[in-house]
Amino acid sequence: MKVLVPVKRVIDYNVKIRVKADQTGVETANVKMSMNPFDEISVEEAIRMKEAGTASEVIVVSVGPQQCQETIRTALAMGADRGILVQTDVPAEPLAVAKILKVLVDREKPGLVIVGKQAIDDDSNQTGQMLAALLGWSQATFASKITLADGGAQVTREVDGGLETLKVTLPAVVTSDLRLNEPRYASLPNIMKAKKKPIDNTTPADLGVDVNPRLKTLKVVEPPKRQAGVKVETVAELVNKLRNEAKVI
């Protein structure tokens, strides 16, 4: 069974985000970029399936500029088999990515697609669900455990009230949550091997997908700075301030 994993190039989670002076977006020039953390978890889960013998091949896909090859190479160094870069300089929205992935799924015929539940740059949490709808496949979101058996997948997912366990038929789309696993570090030998692994290049136009944005960002602003606190002498004074100044009680 093939497993397909989309990966996205985002600003590294350790970087402090800065808004552009013209408020059209965030600053990305000379900023460290890395693989979206939830996608890294998805890659790790797919590789573990291959190591366990339940998956035969792990394919990673990235949609974005030429620099996304670095993100794909990271996944290949972790243990994925090959990559596909859908090259575009237009920022791809979730629906466009889902349409691209549908074409690639139809072409590659994977038995499972593991998607990060969301990207840390736009926090849309939409691509996996949209892809499942376009394909007409089973889906399980926010997975913290995946077990493959008897032609299906048993998925433990995180919900507001705790944990929920579902059984879905394959093929299926699963979105990974933070507690699914802890991604491995790529070893130096595997980093060297990854340089020889194949990456196919294509474009949205080659796949027949229109990626022109449907949404327009009007303005991006930083959140207001947090106000300094004050010390109070008594509980009564605290309650009074919460009731009459903060108006939270």
PDB file of C-alpha atoms in Angstrom:
ATOM      1  CA  MET A   1       0.000   0.000   0.000  1.00  0.00           C
ATOM      2  CA  LYS A   2       1.257   3.450  -0.925  1.00  0.00           C
ATOM      3  CA  VAL A   3       0.970   6.292   1.579  1.00  0.00           C
ATOM      4  CA  LEU A   4       0.889   9.851   0.293  1.00  0.00           C
ATOM      5  CA  VAL A   5       1.882  12.717   2.613  1.00  0.00           C
ATOM      6  CA  PRO A   6       1.549  16.419   1.686  1.00  0.00           C
ATOM      7  CA  VAL A   7       4.176  18.692   3.271  1.00  0.00           C
ATOM      8  CA  LYS A   8       4.184  22.483   3.450  1.00  0.00           C
ATOM      9  CA  ARG A   9       7.090  24.931   3.730  1.00  0.00           C
ATOM     10  CA  VAL A  10       6.340  27.453   6.480  1.00  0.00           C
ATOM     11  CA  ILE A  11       8.180  29.926   8.684  1.00  0.00           C
ATOM     12  CA  ASP A  12       9.996  27.948  11.375  1.00  0.00           C
ATOM     13  CA  TYR A  13       7.995  27.735  14.592  1.00  0.00           C
ATOM     14  CA  ASN A  14      10.924  29.148  16.594  1.00  0.00           C
ATOM     15  CA  VAL A  15      10.993  32.387  14.570  1.00  0.00           C
ATOM     16  CA  LYS A  16       9.272  35.494  15.914  1.00  0.00           C
ATOM     17  CA  ILE A  17       6.826  36.612  13.240  1.00  0.00           C
ATOM     18  CA  ARG A  18       7.122  40.216  12.030  1.00  0.00           C
ATOM     19  CA  VAL A  19       4.389  42.039  10.111  1.00  0.00           C
ATOM     20  CA  LYS A  20       5.452  43.917   6.965  1.00  0.00           C
ATOM     21  CA  ALA A  21       5.528  47.694   7.186  1.00  0.00           C
ATOM     22  CA  ASP A  22       2.773  47.986   4.544  1.00  0.00           C
ATOM     23  CA  GLN A  23       0.596  45.467   6.469  1.00  0.00           C
ATOM     24  CA  THR A  24       0.146  43.248   3.408  1.00  0.00           C
ATOM     25  CA  GLY A  25       1.422  40.133   5.196  1.00  0.00           C
ATOM     26  CA  VAL A  26       4.279  38.836   7.317  1.00  0.00           C
ATOM     27  CA  GLU A  27       7.979  39.175   6.595  1.00  0.00           C
ATOM     28  CA  THR A  28       9.489  36.101   4.927  1.00  0.00           C
ATOM     29  CA  ALA A  29      12.694  37.555   3.444  1.00  0.00           C
ATOM     30  CA  ASN A  30      15.810  36.130   5.127  1.00  0.00           C
ATOM     31  CA  VAL A  31      13.594  34.195   7.553  1.00  0.00           C
ATOM     32  CA  LYS A  32      14.288  30.570   8.450  1.00  0.00           C
ATOM     33  CA  MET A  33      11.776  28.201   6.858  1.00  0.00           C
ATOM     34  CA  SER A  34      11.051  24.584   7.728  1.00  0.00           C
ATOM     35  CA  MET A  35       8.497  21.804   7.316  1.00  0.00           C
ATOM     36  CA  ASN A  36       5.133  22.406   8.940  1.00  0.00           C
ATOM     37  CA  PRO A  37       5.310  20.511  12.297  1.00  0.00           C
ATOM     38  CA  PHE A  38       2.044  18.621  11.746  1.00  0.00           C
ATOM     39  CA  ASP A  39       3.277  17.503   8.320  1.00  0.00           C
ATOM     40  CA  GLU A  40       6.498  16.282   9.925  1.00  0.00           C
ATOM     41  CA  ILE A  41       4.366  14.134  12.245  1.00  0.00           C
ATOM     42  CA  SER A  42       2.494  12.792   9.200  1.00  0.00           C
ATOM     43  CA  VAL A  43       5.764  11.852   7.471  1.00  0.00           C
ATOM     44  CA  GLU A  44       6.979  10.070  10.609  1.00  0.00           C
ATOM     45  CA  GLU A  45       3.749   8.074  10.873  1.00  0.00           C
ATOM     46  CA  ALA A  46       3.947   7.002   7.228  1.00  0.00           C
ATOM     47  CA  ILE A  47       7.576   5.918   7.651  1.00  0.00           C
ATOM     48  CA  ARG A  48       6.656   3.882  10.745  1.00  0.00           C
ATOM     49  CA  MET A  49       3.961   2.144   8.699  1.00  0.00           C
ATOM     50  CA  LYS A  50       6.550   1.262   6.080  1.00  0.00           C
ATOM     51  CA  GLU A  51       8.936  -0.035   8.743  1.00  0.00           C
ATOM     52  CA  ALA A  52       6.112  -2.152  10.186  1.00  0.00           C
ATOM     53  CA  GLY A  53       5.410  -3.655   6.763  1.00  0.00           C
ATOM     54  CA  THR A  54       1.917  -2.168   6.381  1.00  0.00           C
ATOM     55  CA  ALA A  55       3.028   0.364   3.752  1.00  0.00           C
ATOM     56  CA  SER A  56       5.162  -0.321   0.695  1.00  0.00           C
ATOM     57  CA  GLU A  57       6.038   3.223  -0.383  1.00  0.00           C
ATOM     58  CA  VAL A  58       5.909   6.725   1.116  1.00  0.00           C
ATOM     59  CA  ILE A  59       5.409   9.608  -1.334  1.00  0.00           C
ATOM     60  CA  VAL A  60       5.677  13.230  -0.202  1.00  0.00           C
ATOM     61  CA  VAL A  61       4.074  16.115  -2.092  1.00  0.00           C
ATOM     62  CA  SER A  62       4.656  19.837  -1.730  1.00  0.00           C
ATOM     63  CA  VAL A  63       2.881  22.717  -3.453  1.00  0.00           C
ATOM     64  CA  GLY A  64       4.814  25.971  -3.663  1.00  0.00           C
ATOM     65  CA  PRO A  65       7.973  27.648  -4.967  1.00  0.00           C
ATOM     66  CA  GLN A  66      11.213  25.956  -5.998  1.00  0.00           C
ATOM     67  CA  GLN A  67      12.513  26.211  -2.413  1.00  0.00           C
ATOM     68  CA  CYS A  68       9.951  23.581  -1.381  1.00  0.00           C
ATOM     69  CA  GLN A  69      12.433  21.028  -2.712  1.00  0.00           C
ATOM     70  CA  GLU A  70      14.345  21.554   0.542  1.00  0.00           C
ATOM     71  CA  THR A  71      11.237  20.562   2.506  1.00  0.00           C
ATOM     72  CA  ILE A  72      10.788  17.462   0.364  1.00  0.00           C
ATOM     73  CA  ARG A  73      14.463  16.543   0.848  1.00  0.00           C
ATOM     74  CA  THR A  74      13.937  16.757   4.608  1.00  0.00           C
ATOM     75  CA  ALA A  75      11.120  14.215   4.346  1.00  0.00           C
ATOM     76  CA  LEU A  76      13.240  11.999   2.078  1.00  0.00           C
ATOM     77  CA  ALA A  77      16.071  12.143   4.626  1.00  0.00           C
ATOM     78  CA  MET A  78      13.628  10.997   7.315  1.00  0.00           C
ATOM     79  CA  GLY A  79      12.858   7.916   5.228  1.00  0.00           C
ATOM     80  CA  ALA A  80      10.291   8.750   2.534  1.00  0.00           C
ATOM     81  CA  ASP A  81      10.891   7.125  -0.863  1.00  0.00           C
ATOM     82  CA  ARG A  82      10.254   9.860  -3.411  1.00  0.00           C
ATOM     83  CA  GLY A  83       8.818  13.327  -3.767  1.00  0.00           C
ATOM     84  CA  ILE A  84       6.607  15.385  -6.038  1.00  0.00           C
ATOM     85  CA  LEU A  85       6.932  19.171  -6.268  1.00  0.00           C
ATOM     86  CA  VAL A  86       3.991  21.056  -7.740  1.00  0.00           C
ATOM     87  CA  GLN A  87       5.784  24.303  -8.452  1.00  0.00           C
ATOM     88  CA  THR A  88       3.909  27.604  -8.251  1.00  0.00           C
ATOM     89  CA  ASP A  89       4.783  31.060  -6.985  1.00  0.00           C
ATOM     90  CA  VAL A  90       1.113  31.808  -6.296  1.00  0.00           C
ATOM     91  CA  PRO A  91       0.216  31.180  -2.619  1.00  0.00           C
ATOM     92  CA  ALA A  92      -2.037  28.124  -2.823  1.00  0.00           C
ATOM     93  CA  GLU A  93      -5.232  28.193  -0.773  1.00  0.00           C
ATOM     94  CA  PRO A  94      -6.560  24.987   0.864  1.00  0.00           C
ATOM     95  CA  LEU A  95      -9.099  24.249  -1.878  1.00  0.00           C
ATOM     96  CA  ALA A  96      -6.480  24.613  -4.606  1.00  0.00           C
ATOM     97  CA  VAL A  97      -4.105  22.302  -2.703  1.00  0.00           C
ATOM     98  CA  ALA A  98      -6.912  19.768  -2.220  1.00  0.00           C
ATOM     99  CA  LYS A  99      -7.675  19.819  -5.962  1.00  0.00           C
ATOM    100  CA  ILE A 100      -3.999  19.298  -6.790  1.00  0.00           C
ATOM    101  CA  LEU A 101      -3.768  16.430  -4.319  1.00  0.00           C
ATOM    102  CA  LYS A 102      -6.882  14.815  -5.807  1.00  0.00           C
ATOM    103  CA  VAL A 103      -5.241  14.712  -9.253  1.00  0.00           C
ATOM    104  CA  LEU A 104      -2.080  13.203  -7.754  1.00  0.00           C
ATOM    105  CA  VAL A 105      -4.066  10.674  -5.716  1.00  0.00           C
ATOM    106  CA  ASP A 106      -5.924   9.599  -8.847  1.00  0.00           C
ATOM    107  CA  ARG A 107      -2.551   9.174 -10.549  1.00  0.00           C
ATOM    108  CA  GLU A 108      -0.588   7.469  -7.740  1.00  0.00           C
ATOM    109  CA  LYS A 109      -3.448   5.345  -6.267  1.00  0.00           C
ATOM    110  CA  PRO A 110      -2.347   5.433  -2.603  1.00  0.00           C
ATOM    111  CA  GLY A 111      -4.319   3.497  -0.012  1.00  0.00           C
ATOM    112  CA  LEU A 112      -3.925   6.214   2.604  1.00  0.00           C
ATOM    113  CA  VAL A 113      -3.285   9.954   2.663  1.00  0.00           C
ATOM    114  CA  ILE A 114      -1.947  11.402   5.914  1.00  0.00           C
ATOM    115  CA  VAL A 115      -2.267  15.188   6.135  1.00  0.00           C
ATOM    116  CA  GLY A 116      -1.161  17.504   8.925  1.00  0.00           C
ATOM    117  CA  LYS A 117      -4.328  18.755  10.615  1.00  0.00           C
ATOM    118  CA  GLN A 118      -3.336  22.365   9.876  1.00  0.00           C
ATOM    119  CA  ALA A 119      -0.435  24.558   8.776  1.00  0.00           C
ATOM    120  CA  ILE A 120       0.994  26.888  11.404  1.00  0.00           C
ATOM    121  CA  ASP A 121       1.066  29.851   9.004  1.00  0.00           C
ATOM    122  CA  ASP A 122      -2.620  30.113   8.044  1.00  0.00           C
ATOM    123  CA  ASP A 123      -4.202  27.693  10.590  1.00  0.00           C
ATOM    124  CA  SER A 124      -6.928  26.874   8.067  1.00  0.00           C
ATOM    125  CA  ASN A 125      -7.479  23.207   9.050  1.00  0.00           C
ATOM    126  CA  GLN A 126      -9.293  22.585   5.741  1.00  0.00           C
ATOM    127  CA  THR A 127      -7.135  20.722   3.224  1.00  0.00           C
ATOM    128  CA  GLY A 128      -7.603  17.189   4.575  1.00  0.00           C
ATOM    129  CA  GLN A 129     -11.367  17.520   4.859  1.00  0.00           C
ATOM    130  CA  MET A 130     -11.678  19.086   1.398  1.00  0.00           C
ATOM    131  CA  LEU A 131      -9.536  16.343  -0.145  1.00  0.00           C
ATOM    132  CA  ALA A 132     -11.679  13.609   1.428  1.00  0.00           C
ATOM    133  CA  ALA A 133     -14.816  15.297   0.069  1.00  0.00           C
ATOM    134  CA  LEU A 134     -13.358  15.620  -3.457  1.00  0.00           C
ATOM    135  CA  LEU A 135     -12.259  11.984  -3.450  1.00  0.00           C
ATOM    136  CA  GLY A 136     -15.380  10.634  -1.768  1.00  0.00           C
ATOM    137  CA  TRP A 137     -13.138   8.801   0.731  1.00  0.00           C
ATOM    138  CA  SER A 138     -13.501   8.035   4.411  1.00  0.00           C
ATOM    139  CA  GLN A 139     -11.847  10.550   6.706  1.00  0.00           C
ATOM    140  CA  ALA A 140     -10.675  10.748  10.307  1.00  0.00           C
ATOM    141  CA  THR A 141      -9.357  14.029  11.667  1.00  0.00           C
ATOM    142  CA  PHE A 142      -7.095  15.005  14.592  1.00  0.00           C
ATOM    143  CA  ALA A 143      -5.588  11.523  14.887  1.00  0.00           C
ATOM    144  CA  SER A 144      -3.488  10.694  17.966  1.00  0.00           C
ATOM    145  CA  LYS A 145      -3.204   6.978  17.068  1.00  0.00           C
ATOM    146  CA  ILE A 146      -3.574   5.035  13.810  1.00  0.00           C
ATOM    147  CA  THR A 147      -3.782   1.240  13.583  1.00  0.00           C
ATOM    148  CA  LEU A 148      -4.105  -0.506  10.213  1.00  0.00           C
ATOM    149  CA  ALA A 149      -5.830  -3.902  10.116  1.00  0.00           C
ATOM    150  CA  ASP A 150      -8.316  -5.923   8.028  1.00  0.00           C
ATOM    151  CA  GLY A 151      -8.501  -3.466   5.156  1.00  0.00           C
ATOM    152  CA  GLY A 152      -9.329  -0.542   7.392  1.00  0.00           C
ATOM    153  CA  ALA A 153      -7.843   1.879   9.885  1.00  0.00           C
ATOM    154  CA  GLN A 154      -8.738   2.321  13.528  1.00  0.00           C
ATOM    155  CA  VAL A 155      -8.111   5.937  14.434  1.00  0.00           C
ATOM    156  CA  THR A 156      -8.133   7.467  17.894  1.00  0.00           C
ATOM    157  CA  ARG A 157      -8.894  11.150  17.500  1.00  0.00           C
ATOM    158  CA  GLU A 158      -8.743  14.058  19.906  1.00  0.00           C
ATOM    159  CA  VAL A 159     -12.041  15.824  20.560  1.00  0.00           C
ATOM    160  CA  ASP A 160     -13.066  18.511  23.051  1.00  0.00           C
ATOM    161  CA  GLY A 161     -14.404  15.978  25.527  1.00  0.00           C
ATOM    162  CA  GLY A 162     -11.452  13.573  25.374  1.00  0.00           C
ATOM    163  CA  LEU A 163     -10.753  10.800  22.861  1.00  0.00           C
ATOM    164  CA  GLU A 164     -12.939   9.198  20.193  1.00  0.00           C
ATOM    165  CA  THR A 165     -12.088   5.991  18.324  1.00  0.00           C
ATOM    166  CA  LEU A 166     -13.296   5.464  14.760  1.00  0.00           C
ATOM    167  CA  LYS A 167     -12.896   2.649  12.264  1.00  0.00           C
ATOM    168  CA  VAL A 168     -12.689   3.791   8.644  1.00  0.00           C
ATOM    169  CA  THR A 169     -12.442   1.798   5.451  1.00  0.00           C
ATOM    170  CA  LEU A 170      -9.472   2.256   3.157  1.00  0.00           C
ATOM    171  CA  PRO A 171      -8.678   4.214   1.084  1.00  0.00           C
ATOM    172  CA  ALA A 172      -8.992   7.084   3.535  1.00  0.00           C
ATOM    173  CA  VAL A 173      -7.716  10.523   4.467  1.00  0.00           C
ATOM    174  CA  VAL A 174      -6.385  10.977   8.007  1.00  0.00           C
ATOM    175  CA  THR A 175      -5.233  14.272   9.521  1.00  0.00           C
ATOM    176  CA  SER A 176      -2.561  14.065  12.202  1.00  0.00           C
ATOM    177  CA  ASP A 177      -2.600  15.760  15.591  1.00  0.00           C
ATOM    178  CA  LEU A 178       0.302  16.723  17.826  1.00  0.00           C
ATOM    179  CA  ARG A 179       0.328  13.586  19.996  1.00  0.00           C
ATOM    180  CA  LEU A 180       0.364  11.053  17.142  1.00  0.00           C
ATOM    181  CA  ASN A 181       4.145  10.592  17.437  1.00  0.00           C
ATOM    182  CA  GLU A 182       7.469  12.361  17.837  1.00  0.00           C
ATOM    183  CA  PRO A 183       9.291  12.828  14.503  1.00  0.00           C
ATOM    184  CA  ARG A 184      12.813  11.455  14.204  1.00  0.00           C
ATOM    185  CA  TYR A 185      15.933  13.417  13.373  1.00  0.00           C
ATOM    186  CA  ALA A 186      17.440  12.585  10.003  1.00  0.00           C
ATOM    187  CA  SER A 187      20.858  10.935  10.291  1.00  0.00           C
ATOM    188  CA  LEU A 188      23.779  12.156   8.191  1.00  0.00           C
ATOM    189  CA  PRO A 189      23.864   8.976   6.024  1.00  0.00           C
ATOM    190  CA  ASN A 190      20.147   9.359   5.312  1.00  0.00           C
ATOM    191  CA  ILE A 191      20.618  13.043   4.454  1.00  0.00           C
ATOM    192  CA  MET A 192      23.239  12.013   1.890  1.00  0.00           C
ATOM    193  CA  LYS A 193      20.988   9.256   0.506  1.00  0.00           C
ATOM    194  CA  ALA A 194      18.106  11.721   0.188  1.00  0.00           C
ATOM    195  CA  LYS A 195      20.088  13.707  -2.382  1.00  0.00           C
ATOM    196  CA  LYS A 196      19.794  10.764  -4.798  1.00  0.00           C
ATOM    197  CA  LYS A 197      16.097  10.071  -4.244  1.00  0.00           C
ATOM    198  CA  PRO A 198      13.850  11.234  -7.102  1.00  0.00           C
ATOM    199  CA  ILE A 199      11.714  14.369  -7.008  1.00  0.00           C
ATOM    200  CA  ASP A 200       9.255  14.818  -9.869  1.00  0.00           C
ATOM    201  CA  ASN A 201       8.499  18.406 -10.895  1.00  0.00           C
ATOM    202  CA  THR A 202       5.161  19.508 -12.255  1.00  0.00           C
ATOM    203  CA  THR A 203       2.913  22.577 -12.193  1.00  0.00           C
ATOM    204  CA  PRO A 204      -0.761  23.219 -11.386  1.00  0.00           C
ATOM    205  CA  ALA A 205      -1.334  23.944 -15.080  1.00  0.00           C
ATOM    206  CA  ASP A 206       0.060  20.519 -16.003  1.00  0.00           C
ATOM    207  CA  LEU A 207      -2.437  19.002 -13.565  1.00  0.00           C
ATOM    208  CA  GLY A 208      -5.314  21.121 -14.880  1.00  0.00           C
ATOM    209  CA  VAL A 209      -5.849  22.977 -11.606  1.00  0.00           C
ATOM    210  CA  ASP A 210      -6.503  26.708 -11.246  1.00  0.00           C
ATOM    211  CA  VAL A 211      -4.659  28.034  -8.173  1.00  0.00           C
ATOM    212  CA  ASN A 212      -5.600  31.710  -8.498  1.00  0.00           C
ATOM    213  CA  PRO A 213      -6.605  32.969  -5.020  1.00  0.00           C
ATOM    214  CA  ARG A 214     -10.289  33.258  -4.158  1.00  0.00           C
ATOM    215  CA  LEU A 215      -9.528  35.315  -1.061  1.00  0.00           C
ATOM    216  CA  LYS A 216      -7.798  38.678  -0.694  1.00  0.00           C
ATOM    217  CA  THR A 217      -5.950  39.744   2.447  1.00  0.00           C
ATOM    218  CA  LEU A 218      -6.926  43.314   3.200  1.00  0.00           C
ATOM    219  CA  LYS A 219      -4.624  43.992   6.128  1.00  0.00           C
ATOM    220  CA  VAL A 220      -2.386  42.161   8.604  1.00  0.00           C
ATOM    221  CA  VAL A 221      -1.726  43.775  11.992  1.00  0.00           C
ATOM    222  CA  GLU A 222       0.072  42.667  15.125  1.00  0.00           C
ATOM    223  CA  PRO A 223      -2.040  41.985  18.223  1.00  0.00           C
ATOM    224  CA  PRO A 224      -2.080  44.796  20.791  1.00  0.00           C
ATOM    225  CA  LYS A 225       0.667  44.694  23.372  1.00  0.00           C
ATOM    226  CA  ARG A 226      -0.343  43.300  26.707  1.00  0.00           C
ATOM    227  CA  GLN A 227      -0.937  45.967  29.368  1.00  0.00           C
ATOM    228  CA  ALA A 228       1.074  45.895  32.574  1.00  0.00           C
ATOM    229  CA  GLY A 229      -0.686  44.432  35.605  1.00  0.00           C
ATOM    230  CA  VAL A 230      -1.260  46.108  38.961  1.00  0.00           C
ATOM    231  CA  LYS A 231      -0.883  44.792  42.494  1.00  0.00           C
ATOM    232  CA  VAL A 232      -3.875  44.811  44.802  1.00  0.00           C
ATOM    233  CA  GLU A 233      -3.854  44.832  48.591  1.00  0.00           C
ATOM    234  CA  THR A 234      -6.968  42.785  49.325  1.00  0.00           C
ATOM    235  CA  VAL A 235      -9.281  40.219  47.786  1.00  0.00           C
ATOM    236  CA  ALA A 236     -12.106  42.740  47.963  1.00  0.00           C
ATOM    237  CA  GLU A 237     -10.091  45.192  45.865  1.00  0.00           C
ATOM    238  CA  LEU A 238      -9.338  42.419  43.324  1.00  0.00           C
ATOM    239  CA  VAL A 239     -13.026  41.510  43.035  1.00  0.00           C
ATOM    240  CA  ASN A 240     -13.938  45.174  42.657  1.00  0.00           C
ATOM    241  CA  LYS A 241     -11.454  45.661  39.793  1.00  0.00           C
ATOM    242  CA  LEU A 242     -12.568  42.463  38.040  1.00  0.00           C
ATOM    243  CA  ARG A 243     -16.199  43.524  38.314  1.00  0.00           C
ATOM    244  CA  ASN A 244     -16.022  47.247  37.593  1.00  0.00           C
ATOM    245  CA  GLU A 245     -12.847  47.725  35.499  1.00  0.00           C
ATOM    246  CA  ALA A 246     -12.248  44.452  33.664  1.00  0.00           C
ATOM    247  CA  LYS A 247     -15.981  43.591  33.727  1.00  0.00           C
ATOM    248  CA  VAL A 248     -15.292  39.861  33.639  1.00  0.00           C
ATOM    249  CA  ILE A 249     -17.492  38.940  36.612  1.00  0.00           C
TER     250      ILE A 249
END
